[in-house]
Amino acid sequence: MEKKILFVDLDGTLLNDEKEISQENREAIEKAIAQGQTIVVTTGRARVSTHKQVVRLGLDRPGCYAITSNGALIYNTYTGEVVFHTGIPRRLIRPVFDKAYAFGLHAQTYTDEYAVCERAGREKEYYTRTTLLPYRQVPDAVEALTEDPVKLLFIDLDNKENLERFRVHMEPYARESGLDMFFSCDYYLEFLPHGVNKGSGVRYLSDLLGVPIAHTVAAGDAENDITMLEAAGTACVMKNAAPGMEAYGDYITSRDNNHSGIAEVIEKFLLDR
């Protein structure tokens, strides 16, 4: 049987709305691994938050990897070795944070171990609860960083249109500074180095593992999954995906993330019948 890789998003895809992994999804993942296939968690979450889900899935075994922070950091989940890492120059952060505050947004960035913010609020509490990633609140995020962060994140829990306006306003700065902007969900707008995304992670890891792109499958539900879906050999869009996402799918699941849609993908595209 040919070697395949499934690149699978977490939130809204592998995880249900309660941020849990269904038993059916777990069993399908085990079947795929038993047949020699590879499952790669591919997420916007930071490494620390991602690894907690990786351990829950039993994907911290030899030969397993995870793509985190929308492609900015890729690591071997068994050895902990980082095989790819890039970041946003710290000098670019202050202007973006200050403009975000003018739009009434929550702003944060990251170290290897926690999220960093300058202002508290319910966004901070929501993010901690849903990602299990600890925070450090500091007077100046730029001064608190010892290296360039993997990404910036801006949150508005009530008004996506406000985030859209902020994105439009920041387009000139992003172009000049070599930054890309995209939504990972309706509440989160992310900034990453230009050209770094889930799609670049798919290509990098497929090459590293010696698996042809034609033998890769991707599953996702949101805007930050588009590059991953475009890069993979087979693109699977979740039934519960954001409006318009079906245009990027070779296959649309009949089951959503609350009804083990990833088990459906694995059974159809990865398992030997």
XYZ file of N, CA and C in Angstrom:
819
model
N 0.846 -1.201 0.000
C 0.000 0.000 0.000
C 0.874 1.240 0.000
N 0.513 2.236 -0.794
C 1.320 3.443 -0.877
C 1.253 4.246 0.415
N 2.383 4.858 0.762
C 2.475 5.688 1.954
C 1.702 6.985 1.728
N 0.862 7.362 2.708
C 0.091 8.600 2.623
C 0.249 9.402 3.910
N 0.014 10.698 3.792
C -0.011 11.582 4.954
C -1.351 12.294 4.989
N -1.983 12.309 6.160
C -3.155 13.150 6.371
C -2.734 14.360 7.192
N -2.870 15.541 6.612
C -2.644 16.794 7.323
C -4.000 17.273 7.825
N -4.177 17.293 9.137
C -5.507 17.538 9.689
C -5.505 18.736 10.646
N -6.380 19.668 10.378
C -6.616 20.812 11.257
C -7.233 20.331 12.571
N -7.095 21.123 13.618
C -7.679 20.775 14.908
C -9.076 21.365 15.095
N -9.132 22.665 15.365
C -10.390 23.311 15.738
C -11.366 23.356 14.568
N -12.562 22.835 14.791
C -13.572 22.807 13.747
C -13.402 21.665 12.763
N -12.378 20.845 12.982
C -12.092 19.735 12.063
C -11.941 18.433 12.841
N -10.793 18.210 13.445
C -10.603 17.013 14.258
C -11.328 17.125 15.599
N -11.327 18.327 16.182
C -11.992 18.535 17.469
C -13.447 18.935 17.254
N -14.313 18.481 18.156
C -15.702 18.931 18.087
C -15.836 20.309 18.730
N -17.032 20.818 18.824
C -17.231 22.172 19.347
C -16.880 22.294 20.822
N -16.795 21.160 21.516
C -16.390 21.159 22.925
C -14.875 20.957 23.067
N -14.169 21.014 21.946
C -12.715 20.849 21.907
C -12.275 19.444 22.333
N -13.124 18.469 22.053
C -12.830 17.078 22.367
C -12.638 16.268 21.086
N -11.981 15.115 21.226
C -11.747 14.202 20.103
C -12.669 13.002 20.275
N -13.504 12.724 19.295
C -14.460 11.625 19.423
C -13.744 10.279 19.406
N -14.373 9.301 19.993
C -13.816 7.960 20.002
C -13.685 7.411 18.586
N -14.639 7.727 17.735
C -14.579 7.244 16.354
C -13.388 7.838 15.615
N -13.112 9.108 15.835
C -11.926 9.718 15.228
C -10.648 9.064 15.757
N -10.595 8.821 17.060
C -9.421 8.169 17.657
C -9.180 6.797 17.023
N -10.238 6.017 16.903
C -10.111 4.669 16.364
C -9.673 4.691 14.900
N -10.195 5.650 14.135
C -9.798 5.760 12.726
C -8.322 6.129 12.607
N -7.859 7.024 13.465
C -6.444 7.410 13.455
C -5.563 6.204 13.768
N -5.960 5.411 14.761
C -5.190 4.221 15.116
C -5.141 3.224 13.957
N -6.257 3.040 13.267
C -6.289 2.139 12.112
C -5.323 2.612 11.023
N -5.342 3.918 10.757
C -4.460 4.462 9.720
C -2.995 4.261 10.085
N -2.646 4.532 11.329
C -1.260 4.367 11.773
C -0.858 2.893 11.711
N -1.772 2.010 12.086
C -1.486 0.571 12.040
C -1.208 0.105 10.619
N -1.776 0.800 9.628
C -1.547 0.456 8.226
C -0.353 1.214 7.634
N 0.393 1.915 8.503
C 1.607 2.582 8.053
C 1.433 3.990 7.540
N 0.252 4.559 7.730
C 0.012 5.929 7.273
C 0.417 6.942 8.355
N 0.600 8.185 7.956
C 1.048 9.230 8.873
C -0.051 10.269 9.065
N -0.287 10.652 10.310
C -1.249 11.699 10.652
C -0.465 12.887 11.187
N -0.620 14.038 10.566
C 0.091 15.236 10.995
C -0.918 16.291 11.424
N -0.947 16.605 12.715
C -1.768 17.714 13.197
C -1.218 18.996 12.593
N -2.091 19.771 11.954
C -1.679 20.972 11.215
C -2.590 22.101 11.668
N -2.066 23.013 12.475
C -2.928 23.920 13.215
C -2.353 25.325 13.340
N -3.221 26.254 13.652
C -2.790 27.605 13.978
C -2.325 27.726 15.411
N -2.614 26.720 16.221
C -2.237 26.777 17.626
C -0.718 26.777 17.801
N -0.276 27.340 18.921
C 1.140 27.319 19.272
C 1.570 25.902 19.641
N 2.867 25.692 19.685
C 3.408 24.344 19.912
C 2.935 23.746 21.235
N 2.963 24.509 22.321
C 2.594 23.969 23.631
C 1.149 23.485 23.626
N 0.247 24.293 23.073
C -1.163 23.908 23.001
C -1.354 22.712 22.077
N -0.662 22.712 20.951
C -0.751 21.606 20.002
C -0.300 20.302 20.632
N 0.794 20.357 21.383
C 1.365 19.116 21.901
C 0.426 18.435 22.891
N -0.368 19.198 23.607
C -1.327 18.588 24.526
C -2.334 17.726 23.755
N -2.751 18.194 22.581
C -3.662 17.400 21.749
C -2.930 16.225 21.116
N -1.693 16.436 20.728
C -0.881 15.369 20.141
C -0.755 14.195 21.118
N -0.493 14.514 22.377
C -0.359 13.469 23.400
C -1.691 12.760 23.607
N -2.782 13.508 23.634
C -4.109 12.898 23.791
C -4.401 11.917 22.660
N -3.889 12.206 21.480
C -4.121 11.352 20.319
C -3.114 10.204 20.214
N -2.097 10.236 21.036
C -1.058 9.212 20.933
C -0.165 9.415 19.735
N -0.063 10.644 19.267
C 0.767 10.944 18.097
C 2.157 11.446 18.497
N 2.542 11.180 19.726
C 3.894 11.499 20.189
C 4.750 10.244 20.131
N 4.716 9.590 18.988
C 5.427 8.321 18.785
C 6.443 8.496 17.653
N 7.356 7.551 17.461
C 8.372 7.685 16.407
C 7.745 7.944 15.040
N 8.352 8.879 14.301
C 7.906 9.183 12.949
C 6.773 10.182 12.858
N 6.357 10.736 14.004
C 5.227 11.680 14.001
C 5.713 13.129 14.081
N 4.979 14.006 13.391
C 5.310 15.432 13.351
C 4.041 16.253 13.536
N 4.226 17.543 13.835
C 3.106 18.478 13.889
C 3.533 19.792 13.253
N 2.608 20.389 12.517
C 2.787 21.723 11.938
C 1.990 22.677 12.819
N 2.666 23.625 13.448
C 2.017 24.524 14.399
C 2.135 25.979 13.951
N 1.365 26.848 14.616
C 1.397 28.284 14.335
C 1.254 28.566 12.845
N 0.320 27.816 12.201
C 0.042 27.986 10.774
C 1.281 27.855 9.896
N 2.166 26.926 10.269
C 3.332 26.642 9.441
C 4.626 27.272 9.896
N 4.579 28.126 10.918
C 5.788 28.830 11.351
C 6.719 27.958 12.172
N 6.200 26.876 12.752
C 7.046 25.963 13.523
C 6.571 24.530 13.287
N 7.499 23.677 12.834
C 7.219 22.257 12.593
C 8.182 21.456 13.447
N 7.652 20.455 14.142
C 8.536 19.696 15.022
C 8.202 18.208 15.023
N 9.210 17.422 15.408
C 9.063 15.986 15.592
C 8.413 15.764 16.950
N 7.203 15.218 16.964
C 6.464 15.115 18.219
C 7.001 14.027 19.149
N 7.863 13.169 18.638
C 8.470 12.119 19.470
C 9.753 12.612 20.124
N 10.633 13.212 19.333
C 11.925 13.665 19.864
C 11.895 15.099 20.366
N 10.908 15.880 19.911
C 10.855 17.293 20.257
C 11.691 18.176 19.344
N 12.398 17.571 18.396
C 13.270 18.342 17.507
C 12.446 19.269 16.600
N 12.841 20.531 16.553
C 12.222 21.497 15.646
C 12.910 21.376 14.298
N 12.134 21.097 13.245
C 12.727 20.919 11.921
C 12.528 22.151 11.037
N 11.631 23.041 11.441
C 11.446 24.315 10.725
C 10.925 25.346 11.704
N 11.490 26.563 11.625
C 11.069 27.633 12.530
C 11.385 28.978 11.888
N 10.412 29.855 11.878
C 10.641 31.214 11.412
C 9.860 32.162 12.310
N 10.052 33.457 12.142
C 9.375 34.401 13.026
C 9.179 35.772 12.401
N 8.384 36.595 13.091
C 8.133 37.976 12.685
C 9.160 38.874 13.374
N 9.876 39.707 12.627
C 10.848 40.614 13.257
C 10.186 41.460 14.347
N 10.807 41.502 15.502
C 10.202 42.190 16.643
C 9.957 43.671 16.386
N 10.771 44.274 15.527
C 10.592 45.707 15.250
C 9.250 46.007 14.586
N 8.591 44.989 14.014
C 7.313 45.202 13.333
C 6.112 45.129 14.271
N 6.318 44.687 15.492
C 5.190 44.382 16.367
C 4.505 45.618 16.924
N 5.272 46.589 17.407
C 4.684 47.724 18.116
C 3.661 48.489 17.274
N 3.951 48.827 16.029
C 2.938 49.552 15.240
C 1.639 48.766 15.063
N 1.734 47.437 14.926
C 0.535 46.629 14.727
C -0.272 46.545 16.020
N 0.390 46.337 17.133
C -0.306 46.287 18.416
C -1.032 47.608 18.697
N -0.335 48.707 18.498
C -0.943 50.002 18.815
C -2.154 50.283 17.931
N -2.070 49.923 16.676
C -3.221 50.125 15.792
C -4.363 49.180 16.174
N -4.038 47.975 16.589
C -5.070 47.041 17.040
C -5.831 47.604 18.234
N -5.112 48.218 19.153
C -5.775 48.825 20.309
C -6.727 49.939 19.872
N -6.332 50.693 18.856
C -7.205 51.764 18.353
C -8.501 51.196 17.773
N -8.458 49.953 17.308
C -9.654 49.277 16.791
C -10.395 48.503 17.887
N -9.919 48.592 19.109
C -10.565 47.905 20.222
C -10.325 46.414 20.248
N -9.201 45.955 19.699
C -8.910 44.524 19.603
C -7.978 44.061 20.716
N -8.100 42.797 21.045
C -7.114 42.164 21.916
C -5.926 41.756 21.048
N -4.711 42.008 21.531
C -3.492 41.708 20.775
C -2.596 40.796 21.594
N -2.002 39.793 20.924
C -1.073 38.920 21.624
C -0.050 38.343 20.659
N 1.040 37.862 21.245
C 2.059 37.148 20.485
C 2.521 35.974 21.342
N 3.683 35.385 21.006
C 4.013 34.087 21.607
C 5.501 33.924 21.882
N 5.786 33.166 22.950
C 7.103 32.554 23.134
C 6.917 31.056 22.925
N 7.959 30.267 23.182
C 7.836 28.815 23.041
C 6.898 28.213 24.084
N 6.662 28.932 25.175
C 5.943 28.333 26.294
C 4.597 28.971 26.614
N 4.344 30.183 26.140
C 3.107 30.850 26.523
C 2.781 31.983 25.547
N 1.527 32.436 25.638
C 1.116 33.627 24.902
C 1.492 34.860 25.708
N 1.764 35.945 25.003
C 2.169 37.193 25.644
C 1.186 38.292 25.255
N 0.641 38.975 26.253
C -0.238 40.108 25.976
C 0.081 41.248 26.934
N -0.420 42.424 26.603
C -0.189 43.599 27.429
C -1.435 44.014 28.206
N -2.606 43.560 27.770
C -3.858 43.958 28.386
C -4.717 42.731 28.664
N -5.339 42.720 29.826
C -6.227 41.621 30.193
C -7.622 41.876 29.630
N -8.448 40.842 29.618
C -9.820 40.967 29.132
C -10.423 39.592 28.949
N -11.680 39.555 28.549
C -12.325 38.252 28.412
C -11.756 37.462 27.240
N -11.158 38.152 26.262
C -10.510 37.446 25.157
C -9.374 36.568 25.676
N -8.626 37.108 26.593
C -7.532 36.350 27.209
C -8.066 35.105 27.906
N -9.145 35.253 28.648
C -9.725 34.115 29.367
C -10.281 33.083 28.388
N -10.934 33.555 27.323
C -11.494 32.644 26.318
C -10.384 31.849 25.642
N -9.317 32.534 25.262
C -8.226 31.870 24.550
C -7.558 30.825 25.436
N -7.325 31.160 26.683
C -6.709 30.210 27.602
C -7.585 28.984 27.795
N -8.875 29.200 27.940
C -9.801 28.090 28.178
C -9.894 27.152 26.973
N -9.882 27.701 25.777
C -10.099 26.878 24.585
C -8.821 26.253 24.030
N -7.669 26.847 24.324
C -6.413 26.312 23.787
C -5.532 25.656 24.841
N -5.825 25.889 26.119
C -5.026 25.359 27.229
C -3.600 25.904 27.221
N -3.432 27.071 26.625
C -2.111 27.697 26.571
C -2.031 28.796 27.633
N -1.018 28.770 28.492
C -0.891 29.816 29.519
C -0.498 31.164 28.929
N -0.814 32.206 29.683
C -0.496 33.582 29.289
C 0.557 34.170 30.217
N 1.251 35.160 29.695
C 2.032 36.064 30.528
C 1.666 37.487 30.125
N 1.121 38.256 31.047
C 0.768 39.649 30.782
C 1.931 40.532 31.201
N 2.376 41.394 30.281
C 3.579 42.199 30.501
C 3.308 43.650 30.118
N 4.092 44.601 30.618
C 3.909 46.008 30.236
C 4.221 46.258 28.761
N 5.225 45.558 28.229
C 5.645 45.755 26.841
C 5.986 44.398 26.232
N 5.163 43.946 25.294
C 5.349 42.614 24.712
C 6.661 42.504 23.961
N 7.044 43.572 23.264
C 8.280 43.518 22.468
C 9.486 43.337 23.376
N 9.537 44.070 24.461
C 10.659 43.955 25.389
C 10.683 42.605 26.091
N 9.510 41.986 26.232
C 9.441 40.699 26.932
C 9.933 39.540 26.080
N 10.000 39.725 24.763
C 10.417 38.653 23.862
C 11.933 38.573 23.772
N 12.455 37.360 23.747
C 13.898 37.168 23.589
C 14.268 36.712 22.182
N 13.251 36.372 21.375
C 13.470 36.038 19.976
C 12.233 36.422 19.178
N 12.368 36.445 17.871
C 11.240 36.823 17.022
C 10.115 35.802 17.174
N 8.874 36.256 17.384
C 7.763 35.325 17.610
C 7.254 34.706 16.311
N 6.610 33.544 16.446
C 6.111 32.836 15.271
C 4.969 33.592 14.600
N 4.156 34.324 15.377
C 3.017 35.017 14.783
C 2.464 36.057 15.745
N 1.535 36.864 15.240
C 0.737 37.788 16.041
C -0.724 37.385 15.887
N -1.507 37.571 16.936
C -2.924 37.218 16.897
C -3.759 38.354 17.466
N -4.859 38.671 16.753
C -5.767 39.729 17.185
C -7.170 39.147 17.297
N -7.846 39.474 18.398
C -9.111 38.815 18.734
C -10.222 39.832 18.947
N -11.370 39.545 18.364
C -12.618 40.243 18.666
C -13.703 39.171 18.753
N -14.197 38.913 19.941
C -15.159 37.833 20.144
C -16.566 38.197 19.697
N -16.801 39.473 19.379
C -18.162 39.928 19.088
C -18.391 40.417 17.663
N -17.324 40.819 16.983
C -17.538 41.553 15.735
C -16.450 41.230 14.715
N -16.721 40.252 13.851
C -15.749 39.928 12.816
C -15.558 41.094 11.854
N -16.594 41.873 11.621
C -16.477 43.017 10.714
C -15.408 43.996 11.199
N -15.271 44.125 12.511
C -14.225 44.997 13.048
C -12.849 44.453 12.704
N -12.682 43.126 12.818
C -11.417 42.516 12.403
C -11.174 42.694 10.907
N -12.245 42.604 10.115
C -12.120 42.820 8.668
C -11.646 44.242 8.386
N -12.217 45.217 9.089
C -11.804 46.612 8.886
C -10.340 46.797 9.275
N -9.940 46.168 10.354
C -8.544 46.232 10.791
C -7.625 45.619 9.737
N -8.029 44.489 9.168
C -7.215 43.858 8.131
C -7.051 44.780 6.930
N -8.140 45.374 6.465
C -8.076 46.296 5.322
C -7.151 47.469 5.651
N -7.290 48.015 6.857
C -6.459 49.153 7.262
C -4.969 48.783 7.276
N -4.649 47.542 7.659
C -3.264 47.137 7.816
C -2.640 46.596 6.531
N -3.392 46.506 5.458
C -2.859 45.924 4.218
C -1.593 46.640 3.715
N -1.561 47.971 3.660
C -0.322 48.615 3.196
C 0.880 48.283 4.083
N 0.698 48.331 5.389
C 1.793 48.019 6.315
C 2.240 46.567 6.146
N 1.281 45.666 6.003
C 1.623 44.255 5.846
C 2.428 44.023 4.566
N 2.004 44.645 3.468
C 2.744 44.490 2.202
C 4.161 45.013 2.340
N 4.312 46.188 2.914
C 5.639 46.800 3.062
C 6.533 45.995 3.997
N 5.921 45.333 4.986
C 6.689 44.657 6.033
C 6.884 43.171 5.778
N 6.285 42.635 4.705
C 6.427 41.217 4.412
C 5.633 40.326 5.349
N 4.373 40.729 5.600
C 3.503 39.965 6.478
C 2.255 39.525 5.721
N 1.753 38.351 6.051
C 0.477 37.868 5.528
C -0.551 37.891 6.654
N -1.820 38.148 6.298
C -2.908 38.188 7.265
C -4.011 37.233 6.831
N -4.584 36.506 7.775
C -5.718 35.648 7.450
C -6.467 35.268 8.715
N -7.717 34.848 8.538
C -8.545 34.410 9.651
C -8.332 32.921 9.906
N -8.161 32.564 11.188
C -8.153 31.151 11.562
C -9.523 30.724 12.090
N -10.346 31.688 12.475
C -11.765 31.491 12.768
C -12.393 32.882 12.778
N -13.683 32.968 13.016
C -14.350 34.264 12.964
C -13.827 35.243 14.006
N -13.218 34.732 15.070
C -12.753 35.590 16.162
C -11.294 35.993 16.047
N -10.498 35.249 15.254
C -9.045 35.378 15.270
C -8.505 35.827 13.910
N -7.751 36.924 13.905
C -7.017 37.368 12.734
C -5.528 37.219 13.028
N -4.820 36.506 12.163
C -3.425 36.180 12.414
C -2.499 36.886 11.423
N -1.306 37.243 11.902
C -0.242 37.814 11.075
C 0.947 36.860 11.122
N 1.456 36.451 9.947
C 2.628 35.598 9.843
C 3.585 36.158 8.803
N 4.841 35.697 8.815
C 5.765 36.106 7.756
C 5.220 35.722 6.387
N 5.457 36.552 5.404
C 4.941 36.308 4.053
C 5.368 34.936 3.542
N 4.397 34.200 3.005
C 4.678 32.900 2.413
C 4.702 31.748 3.388
N 4.580 32.048 4.674
C 4.550 30.993 5.689
C 3.094 30.703 6.027
N 2.691 29.459 5.848
C 1.298 29.085 6.072
C 1.213 27.561 6.147
N 0.020 27.058 6.305
C -0.135 25.603 6.384
C 0.288 24.914 5.087
N 0.058 25.576 3.966
C 0.461 25.002 2.683
C 1.958 24.843 2.567
N 2.712 25.853 3.008
C 4.180 25.731 2.969
C 4.628 24.615 3.904
N 3.904 24.438 5.034
C 4.221 23.349 5.944
C 3.976 21.985 5.320
N 2.889 21.854 4.574
C 2.589 20.600 3.876
C 3.709 20.260 2.900
N 4.117 21.214 2.106
C 5.173 20.962 1.117
C 6.495 20.619 1.785
N 6.842 21.353 2.840
C 8.107 21.126 3.536
C 8.153 19.733 4.146
N 7.104 19.364 4.863
C 7.113 18.087 5.563
C 6.979 16.908 4.596
N 6.208 17.069 3.532
C 6.114 16.001 2.526
C 7.481 15.717 1.919
N 8.221 16.784 1.630
C 9.569 16.629 1.081
C 10.494 15.970 2.104
N 10.406 16.411 3.348
C 11.251 15.861 4.405
C 11.010 14.368 4.592
N 9.751 13.952 4.497
C 9.398 12.548 4.721
C 9.426 11.714 3.444
N 9.698 12.359 2.318
C 9.811 11.632 1.065
C 8.500 11.081 0.547
N 7.404 11.788 0.826
C 6.082 11.363 0.359
C 5.624 12.308 -0.744
N 5.300 11.811 -1.924
C 4.844 12.687 -3.012
C 3.574 13.442 -2.620
N 3.486 14.674 -3.074
C 2.301 15.487 -2.796
C 1.026 14.767 -3.244
N 1.118 14.022 -4.317
C -0.059 13.301 -4.815
C -0.600 12.309 -3.794
N 0.231 11.907 -2.844
C -0.172 10.934 -1.827
C -0.558 11.612 -0.509
N -0.781 12.915 -0.536
C -1.164 13.633 0.680
C -2.637 14.001 0.648
N -3.231 14.023 1.832
C -4.635 14.393 2.015
C -4.676 15.489 3.074
N -5.498 16.501 2.879
C -5.650 17.571 3.870
C -7.114 17.731 4.218
N -7.379 18.058 5.482
C -8.750 18.283 5.936
C -8.805 19.534 6.786
N -9.747 20.453 6.439
C -9.865 21.699 7.185
C -11.219 22.342 7.015
N -11.385 23.491 7.679
C -12.704 24.132 7.699
C -12.678 25.648 7.590
N -11.502 26.279 7.666
C -11.459 27.738 7.786
C -10.452 28.357 6.815
N -10.438 29.687 6.782
C -9.601 30.421 5.826
C -8.130 30.045 5.935
N -7.637 29.844 7.159
C -6.222 29.512 7.291
C -5.889 28.103 6.808
N -6.919 27.329 6.420
C -6.695 25.996 5.850
C -6.603 26.016 4.321
N -6.903 27.139 3.699
C -6.965 27.182 2.234
C -5.635 26.781 1.601
N -4.533 27.342 2.080
C -3.239 27.009 1.481
C -2.915 25.529 1.657
N -3.301 24.940 2.778
C -3.101 23.514 3.009
C -3.921 22.685 2.033
N -5.173 23.075 1.829
C -6.040 22.359 0.899
C -5.518 22.467 -0.530
N -4.998 23.641 -0.878
C -4.459 23.842 -2.222
C -3.165 23.066 -2.442
N -2.386 22.876 -1.373
C -1.086 22.206 -1.515
C -1.218 20.691 -1.577
N -2.207 20.128 -0.916
C -2.318 18.671 -0.791
C -2.823 18.024 -2.071
N -2.549 16.747 -2.189
C -3.026 15.996 -3.353
C -4.533 15.855 -3.369
N -5.126 15.645 -2.195
C -6.580 15.547 -2.057
C -7.031 16.491 -0.960
N -7.961 17.386 -1.285
C -8.437 18.396 -0.342
C -9.826 18.034 0.157
N -9.961 17.878 1.477
C -11.247 17.537 2.093
C -11.719 18.710 2.947
N -12.881 19.211 2.635
C -13.462 20.334 3.372
C -14.583 19.801 4.252
N -14.585 20.249 5.496
C -15.589 19.771 6.447
C -16.987 20.309 6.122
N -17.975 19.504 6.424
C -19.367 19.910 6.219
C -19.684 21.204 6.944
N -19.066 21.417 8.092
C -19.309 22.598 8.921
C -18.401 23.771 8.567
N -17.712 23.703 7.442
C -16.726 24.736 7.092
C -17.363 26.109 6.905
N -16.524 27.126 6.971
C -16.970 28.503 6.757
C -17.547 28.650 5.353
N -18.488 29.576 5.166
C -19.081 29.790 3.840
C -18.013 30.036 2.772
N -18.179 29.392 1.634
C -17.257 29.560 0.518
C -16.107 28.571 0.506
N -15.884 27.862 1.606
C -14.756 26.935 1.678
C -14.930 25.727 0.766
N -16.175 25.403 0.437
C -16.405 24.220 -0.413
C -15.707 24.354 -1.765
N -15.424 25.574 -2.184
C -14.741 25.799 -3.467
C -13.324 25.223 -3.465
N -12.763 24.996 -2.289
C -11.386 24.517 -2.188
C -11.306 23.005 -1.961
N -12.446 22.333 -1.962
C -12.448 20.918 -1.662
C -12.614 20.016 -2.872
N -11.814 18.951 -2.927
C -12.078 17.861 -3.863
C -13.199 16.983 -3.314
N -13.359 17.047 -1.982
C -14.370 16.231 -1.311
C -14.930 17.032 -0.137
N -16.237 17.027 0.015
C -16.905 17.665 1.144
C -17.459 16.558 2.028
N -17.115 16.560 3.310
C -17.565 15.491 4.183
C -19.082 15.538 4.369
N -19.673 14.369 4.554
C -21.106 14.302 4.842
C -21.373 14.470 6.329
N -20.313 14.339 7.131
C -20.426 14.508 8.580
C -19.600 15.711 9.015
N -20.068 16.416 10.027
C -19.340 17.593 10.491
C -18.364 17.228 11.607
N -17.734 18.256 12.185
C -16.735 18.007 13.228
C -17.345 17.457 14.519
N -18.646 17.621 14.702
C -19.314 17.070 15.881
C -19.767 15.628 15.678
N -19.572 15.117 14.468
C -20.009 13.754 14.156
C -18.903 12.971 13.441
N -17.669 13.171 13.916
C -16.524 12.359 13.474
C -16.275 12.441 11.975
N -16.298 13.656 11.442
C -16.031 13.836 10.019
C -14.645 13.379 9.598
N -13.672 13.434 10.513
C -12.318 12.997 10.159
C -12.243 11.479 10.024
N -13.030 10.765 10.800
C -13.095 9.312 10.606
C -13.585 9.005 9.195
N -14.529 9.785 8.711
C -15.027 9.622 7.341
C -13.906 9.827 6.327
N -13.114 10.870 6.533
C -11.998 11.160 5.623
C -10.981 10.022 5.640
N -10.623 9.561 6.832
C -9.633 8.487 6.947
C -10.132 7.211 6.278
N -11.376 6.859 6.532
C -11.928 5.637 5.953
C -11.967 5.705 4.423
N -12.224 6.879 3.882
C -12.355 7.015 2.429
C -11.008 7.119 1.715
N -10.037 7.813 2.321
C -8.816 8.147 1.593
C -7.526 7.522 2.115
N -7.530 6.973 3.333
C -6.279 6.453 3.884
C -6.267 4.951 4.135
N -7.408 4.340 4.419
C -7.405 2.945 4.838
C -7.442 1.991 3.654
N -6.686 0.916 3.805
C -6.664 -0.139 2.792
C -7.900 -1.007 2.959
N -8.686 -1.067 1.918
C -9.904 -1.885 1.973
C -9.626 -3.321 1.508
